[in-house]
Amino acid sequence: RDKNFYNDLARRYGYEAEAIEIQDLYLSGRKDEAAAKVPVDFLRKSHLVGPRSYLKERIGAFKEAGVTVLNVNPVGPDPVRTIEQFRELLDG
């Protein structure tokens, strides 16, 4: 309970109450309920997930804000292809 990177991250992003509730649900075995409680706004601030148009818009916003490095950890059956698609968005 005291050593959870994602719980700590959510708290630092201002989602302390939500982080506590999600952790309590998860640790009590109610994993689906815990997942449903993750705030959409938190996901938007911490992940690049969605259709190409959304990703392209978010990448543009990062560039405009001066971001020069994005740490990308692809999830899915073909991580190499995911990185290739991400590169296409960066170049496009």
PDB file of C-alpha atoms in Angstrom:
ATOM      1  CA  ARG A   1       0.000   0.000   0.000  1.00  0.00           C
ATOM      2  CA  ASP A   2       2.819   2.438   0.819  1.00  0.00           C
ATOM      3  CA  LYS A   3       4.977   1.703  -2.248  1.00  0.00           C
ATOM      4  CA  ASN A   4       2.926   2.252  -5.385  1.00  0.00           C
ATOM      5  CA  PHE A   5       4.398   4.412  -8.144  1.00  0.00           C
ATOM      6  CA  TYR A   6       1.091   5.056  -9.917  1.00  0.00           C
ATOM      7  CA  ASN A   7      -0.776   5.850  -6.721  1.00  0.00           C
ATOM      8  CA  ASP A   8       1.959   8.322  -5.761  1.00  0.00           C
ATOM      9  CA  LEU A   9       1.896   9.840  -9.253  1.00  0.00           C
ATOM     10  CA  ALA A  10      -1.881  10.334  -9.134  1.00  0.00           C
ATOM     11  CA  ARG A  11      -1.547  12.018  -5.753  1.00  0.00           C
ATOM     12  CA  ARG A  12       1.180  14.354  -7.047  1.00  0.00           C
ATOM     13  CA  TYR A  13      -1.079  15.264  -9.987  1.00  0.00           C
ATOM     14  CA  GLY A  14      -3.785  16.327  -7.523  1.00  0.00           C
ATOM     15  CA  TYR A  15      -5.928  13.186  -7.461  1.00  0.00           C
ATOM     16  CA  GLU A  16      -5.306  12.200  -3.840  1.00  0.00           C
ATOM     17  CA  ALA A  17      -8.880  11.267  -2.924  1.00  0.00           C
ATOM     18  CA  GLU A  18      -9.315   9.292  -6.138  1.00  0.00           C
ATOM     19  CA  ALA A  19      -5.997   7.491  -5.634  1.00  0.00           C
ATOM     20  CA  ILE A  20      -7.008   6.406  -2.144  1.00  0.00           C
ATOM     21  CA  GLU A  21     -10.412   5.166  -3.308  1.00  0.00           C
ATOM     22  CA  ILE A  22      -8.964   3.323  -6.311  1.00  0.00           C
ATOM     23  CA  GLN A  23      -6.300   1.649  -4.194  1.00  0.00           C
ATOM     24  CA  ASP A  24      -8.848   0.590  -1.568  1.00  0.00           C
ATOM     25  CA  LEU A  25     -11.099  -0.913  -4.236  1.00  0.00           C
ATOM     26  CA  TYR A  26      -8.205  -2.667  -5.966  1.00  0.00           C
ATOM     27  CA  LEU A  27      -6.744  -4.129  -2.793  1.00  0.00           C
ATOM     28  CA  SER A  28     -10.171  -5.405  -1.747  1.00  0.00           C
ATOM     29  CA  GLY A  29     -10.354  -7.380  -5.004  1.00  0.00           C
ATOM     30  CA  ARG A  30     -12.767  -5.031  -6.792  1.00  0.00           C
ATOM     31  CA  LYS A  31     -10.446  -4.418  -9.729  1.00  0.00           C
ATOM     32  CA  ASP A  32     -13.090  -3.524 -12.331  1.00  0.00           C
ATOM     33  CA  GLU A  33     -14.606  -0.940  -9.999  1.00  0.00           C
ATOM     34  CA  ALA A  34     -11.135   0.467  -9.331  1.00  0.00           C
ATOM     35  CA  ALA A  35     -10.431   0.779 -13.053  1.00  0.00           C
ATOM     36  CA  ALA A  36     -13.759   2.535 -13.612  1.00  0.00           C
ATOM     37  CA  LYS A  37     -12.825   5.159 -11.007  1.00  0.00           C
ATOM     38  CA  VAL A  38      -9.652   6.319 -12.786  1.00  0.00           C
ATOM     39  CA  PRO A  39     -10.402   9.916 -13.796  1.00  0.00           C
ATOM     40  CA  VAL A  40     -10.398  10.531 -17.548  1.00  0.00           C
ATOM     41  CA  ASP A  41      -8.589  13.818 -16.949  1.00  0.00           C
ATOM     42  CA  PHE A  42      -5.752  11.947 -15.196  1.00  0.00           C
ATOM     43  CA  LEU A  43      -5.430   9.591 -18.170  1.00  0.00           C
ATOM     44  CA  ARG A  44      -5.305  12.520 -20.599  1.00  0.00           C
ATOM     45  CA  LYS A  45      -2.546  14.172 -18.584  1.00  0.00           C
ATOM     46  CA  SER A  46      -0.416  11.052 -18.211  1.00  0.00           C
ATOM     47  CA  HIS A  47      -0.940   8.936 -21.356  1.00  0.00           C
ATOM     48  CA  LEU A  48      -1.049   9.232 -25.133  1.00  0.00           C
ATOM     49  CA  VAL A  49      -3.894   6.913 -26.032  1.00  0.00           C
ATOM     50  CA  GLY A  50      -6.548   7.362 -28.669  1.00  0.00           C
ATOM     51  CA  PRO A  51      -7.175   7.841 -32.367  1.00  0.00           C
ATOM     52  CA  ARG A  52      -4.443   9.241 -34.639  1.00  0.00           C
ATOM     53  CA  SER A  53      -6.076  12.662 -34.830  1.00  0.00           C
ATOM     54  CA  TYR A  54      -6.070  12.983 -31.029  1.00  0.00           C
ATOM     55  CA  LEU A  55      -2.461  11.797 -30.774  1.00  0.00           C
ATOM     56  CA  LYS A  56      -1.378  14.230 -33.469  1.00  0.00           C
ATOM     57  CA  GLU A  57      -3.114  17.099 -31.653  1.00  0.00           C
ATOM     58  CA  ARG A  58      -1.523  16.178 -28.311  1.00  0.00           C
ATOM     59  CA  ILE A  59       1.954  15.815 -29.857  1.00  0.00           C
ATOM     60  CA  GLY A  60       1.512  19.247 -31.419  1.00  0.00           C
ATOM     61  CA  ALA A  61       0.534  20.681 -28.040  1.00  0.00           C
ATOM     62  CA  PHE A  62       3.642  19.153 -26.459  1.00  0.00           C
ATOM     63  CA  LYS A  63       5.849  20.642 -29.195  1.00  0.00           C
ATOM     64  CA  GLU A  64       4.198  24.033 -28.791  1.00  0.00           C
ATOM     65  CA  ALA A  65       4.815  23.872 -25.031  1.00  0.00           C
ATOM     66  CA  GLY A  66       8.521  23.264 -25.631  1.00  0.00           C
ATOM     67  CA  VAL A  67       8.640  19.546 -24.904  1.00  0.00           C
ATOM     68  CA  THR A  68      11.599  17.976 -26.717  1.00  0.00           C
ATOM     69  CA  VAL A  69      11.526  14.431 -25.274  1.00  0.00           C
ATOM     70  CA  LEU A  70       8.632  12.008 -24.861  1.00  0.00           C
ATOM     71  CA  ASN A  71       9.125   8.703 -23.050  1.00  0.00           C
ATOM     72  CA  VAL A  72       7.101   6.182 -25.046  1.00  0.00           C
ATOM     73  CA  ASN A  73       6.303   2.680 -23.776  1.00  0.00           C
ATOM     74  CA  PRO A  74       4.195   0.907 -26.392  1.00  0.00           C
ATOM     75  CA  VAL A  75       1.588  -1.549 -25.190  1.00  0.00           C
ATOM     76  CA  GLY A  76       0.030  -4.152 -27.439  1.00  0.00           C
ATOM     77  CA  PRO A  77       0.816  -7.128 -29.625  1.00  0.00           C
ATOM     78  CA  ASP A  78       3.246  -5.303 -31.981  1.00  0.00           C
ATOM     79  CA  PRO A  79       5.299  -2.706 -30.084  1.00  0.00           C
ATOM     80  CA  VAL A  80       7.703  -2.184 -32.998  1.00  0.00           C
ATOM     81  CA  ARG A  81       4.824  -1.227 -35.320  1.00  0.00           C
ATOM     82  CA  THR A  82       3.381   1.022 -32.619  1.00  0.00           C
ATOM     83  CA  ILE A  83       6.688   2.912 -32.409  1.00  0.00           C
ATOM     84  CA  GLU A  84       6.807   3.171 -36.219  1.00  0.00           C
ATOM     85  CA  GLN A  85       3.308   4.658 -36.225  1.00  0.00           C
ATOM     86  CA  PHE A  86       4.285   7.068 -33.475  1.00  0.00           C
ATOM     87  CA  ARG A  87       7.324   8.183 -35.483  1.00  0.00           C
ATOM     88  CA  GLU A  88       5.042   8.844 -38.465  1.00  0.00           C
ATOM     89  CA  LEU A  89       2.981  11.153 -36.263  1.00  0.00           C
ATOM     90  CA  LEU A  90       6.108  12.983 -35.115  1.00  0.00           C
ATOM     91  CA  ASP A  91       7.374  13.443 -38.674  1.00  0.00           C
ATOM     92  CA  GLY A  92       4.002  14.361 -40.115  1.00  0.00           C
TER      93      GLY A  92
END
